[in-house]
GROMACS .gro file of C-alpha atoms in nm:
model
   93
    1UNK     CA    1   1.271   0.218  -0.242
    2UNK     CA    2   1.138   0.510   0.000
    3UNK     CA    3   0.898   0.751  -0.106
    4UNK     CA    4   1.156   1.028  -0.134
    5UNK     CA    5   1.391   0.795  -0.368
    6UNK     CA    6   1.070   0.753  -0.571
    7UNK     CA    7   0.974   1.104  -0.632
    8UNK     CA    8   1.340   1.186  -0.712
    9UNK     CA    9   1.364   0.903  -0.942
   10UNK     CA   10   1.078   1.003  -1.146
   11UNK     CA   11   1.186   1.351  -1.136
   12UNK     CA   12   1.531   1.254  -1.281
   13UNK     CA   13   1.342   1.048  -1.557
   14UNK     CA   14   1.096   1.363  -1.659
   15UNK     CA   15   1.327   1.682  -1.662
   16UNK     CA   16   1.029   1.861  -1.777
   17UNK     CA   17   0.823   1.823  -1.449
   18UNK     CA   18   0.922   2.040  -1.142
   19UNK     CA   19   1.003   1.836  -0.838
   20UNK     CA   20   0.731   2.000  -0.627
   21UNK     CA   21   0.511   1.894  -0.875
   22UNK     CA   22   0.603   1.533  -0.878
   23UNK     CA   23   0.593   1.529  -0.477
   24UNK     CA   24   0.228   1.612  -0.555
   25UNK     CA   25   0.150   1.349  -0.799
   26UNK     CA   26   0.318   1.083  -0.568
   27UNK     CA   27   0.102   1.214  -0.270
   28UNK     CA   28  -0.213   1.251  -0.485
   29UNK     CA   29  -0.190   0.836  -0.609
   30UNK     CA   30  -0.129   0.765  -0.210
   31UNK     CA   31  -0.379   0.945  -0.078
   32UNK     CA   32  -0.633   0.826  -0.341
   33UNK     CA   33  -0.549   0.474  -0.253
   34UNK     CA   34  -0.573   0.534   0.092
   35UNK     CA   35  -0.885   0.700   0.051
   36UNK     CA   36  -1.037   0.411  -0.161
   37UNK     CA   37  -0.936   0.166   0.118
   38UNK     CA   38  -1.089   0.367   0.375
   39UNK     CA   39  -1.442   0.355   0.204
   40UNK     CA   40  -1.363  -0.067   0.172
   41UNK     CA   41  -1.269  -0.034  -0.195
   42UNK     CA   42  -1.040  -0.260  -0.385
   43UNK     CA   43  -0.765  -0.073  -0.563
   44UNK     CA   44  -0.619  -0.247  -0.892
   45UNK     CA   45  -0.307  -0.153  -1.041
   46UNK     CA   46  -0.279  -0.417  -1.354
   47UNK     CA   47   0.033  -0.554  -1.406
   48UNK     CA   48   0.122  -0.463  -1.044
   49UNK     CA   49  -0.101  -0.579  -0.793
   50UNK     CA   50  -0.425  -0.528  -0.599
   51UNK     CA   51  -0.462  -0.322  -0.247
   52UNK     CA   52  -0.777  -0.434  -0.053
   53UNK     CA   53  -0.919  -0.434   0.296
   54UNK     CA   54  -0.977  -0.790   0.489
   55UNK     CA   55  -1.186  -0.790   0.812
   56UNK     CA   56  -1.050  -0.980   1.127
   57UNK     CA   57  -1.306  -1.099   1.375
   58UNK     CA   58  -1.311  -1.014   1.727
   59UNK     CA   59  -1.165  -1.330   1.934
   60UNK     CA   60  -1.012  -1.391   2.258
   61UNK     CA   61  -0.637  -1.356   2.256
   62UNK     CA   62  -0.378  -1.403   2.517
   63UNK     CA   63  -0.107  -1.188   2.711
   64UNK     CA   64   0.218  -1.334   2.646
   65UNK     CA   65   0.334  -1.162   2.965
   66UNK     CA   66   0.108  -1.272   3.211
   67UNK     CA   67  -0.090  -1.553   3.014
   68UNK     CA   68  -0.442  -1.365   3.101
   69UNK     CA   69  -0.696  -1.397   2.847
   70UNK     CA   70  -0.800  -1.053   2.650
   71UNK     CA   71  -1.050  -0.945   2.410
   72UNK     CA   72  -0.933  -0.889   2.073
   73UNK     CA   73  -1.178  -0.617   1.912
   74UNK     CA   74  -1.239  -0.670   1.522
   75UNK     CA   75  -1.064  -0.473   1.293
   76UNK     CA   76  -0.971  -0.437   0.933
   77UNK     CA   77  -0.650  -0.463   0.777
   78UNK     CA   78  -0.476  -0.359   0.481
   79UNK     CA   79  -0.410  -0.668   0.211
   80UNK     CA   80  -0.162  -0.670  -0.085
   81UNK     CA   81  -0.194  -0.899  -0.359
   82UNK     CA   82   0.070  -0.942  -0.656
   83UNK     CA   83  -0.029  -0.932  -1.020
   84UNK     CA   84   0.064  -1.190  -1.240
   85UNK     CA   85   0.342  -0.966  -1.409
   86UNK     CA   86   0.510  -0.876  -1.092
   87UNK     CA   87   0.512  -1.232  -0.972
   88UNK     CA   88   0.656  -1.369  -1.305
   89UNK     CA   89   0.894  -1.070  -1.303
   90UNK     CA   90   1.034  -1.158  -0.958
   91UNK     CA   91   1.048  -1.502  -1.077
   92UNK     CA   92   1.270  -1.462  -1.353
   93UNK     CA   93   0.962  -1.548  -1.576
   0.00000   0.00000   0.00000
């Protein structure tokens, strides 16, 4: 499902809301999650999962084309851990 499909589904299930309001709601949710993660906070949606940020230390990597050693800087990457209810539902429990 892509963002526009999510917006359309929410709008269809809530005819009392205007499409532009649903778009604003979905955008606000994503912006808040992104903003919290940018500050290093963890975002937990009970029953769905938790978004967090993990730090990857700098290291010496290898250029696959030339085999030359290159330094890779440390970086922060998003991480998602599924919640128990989602995991159970995916596994048919």
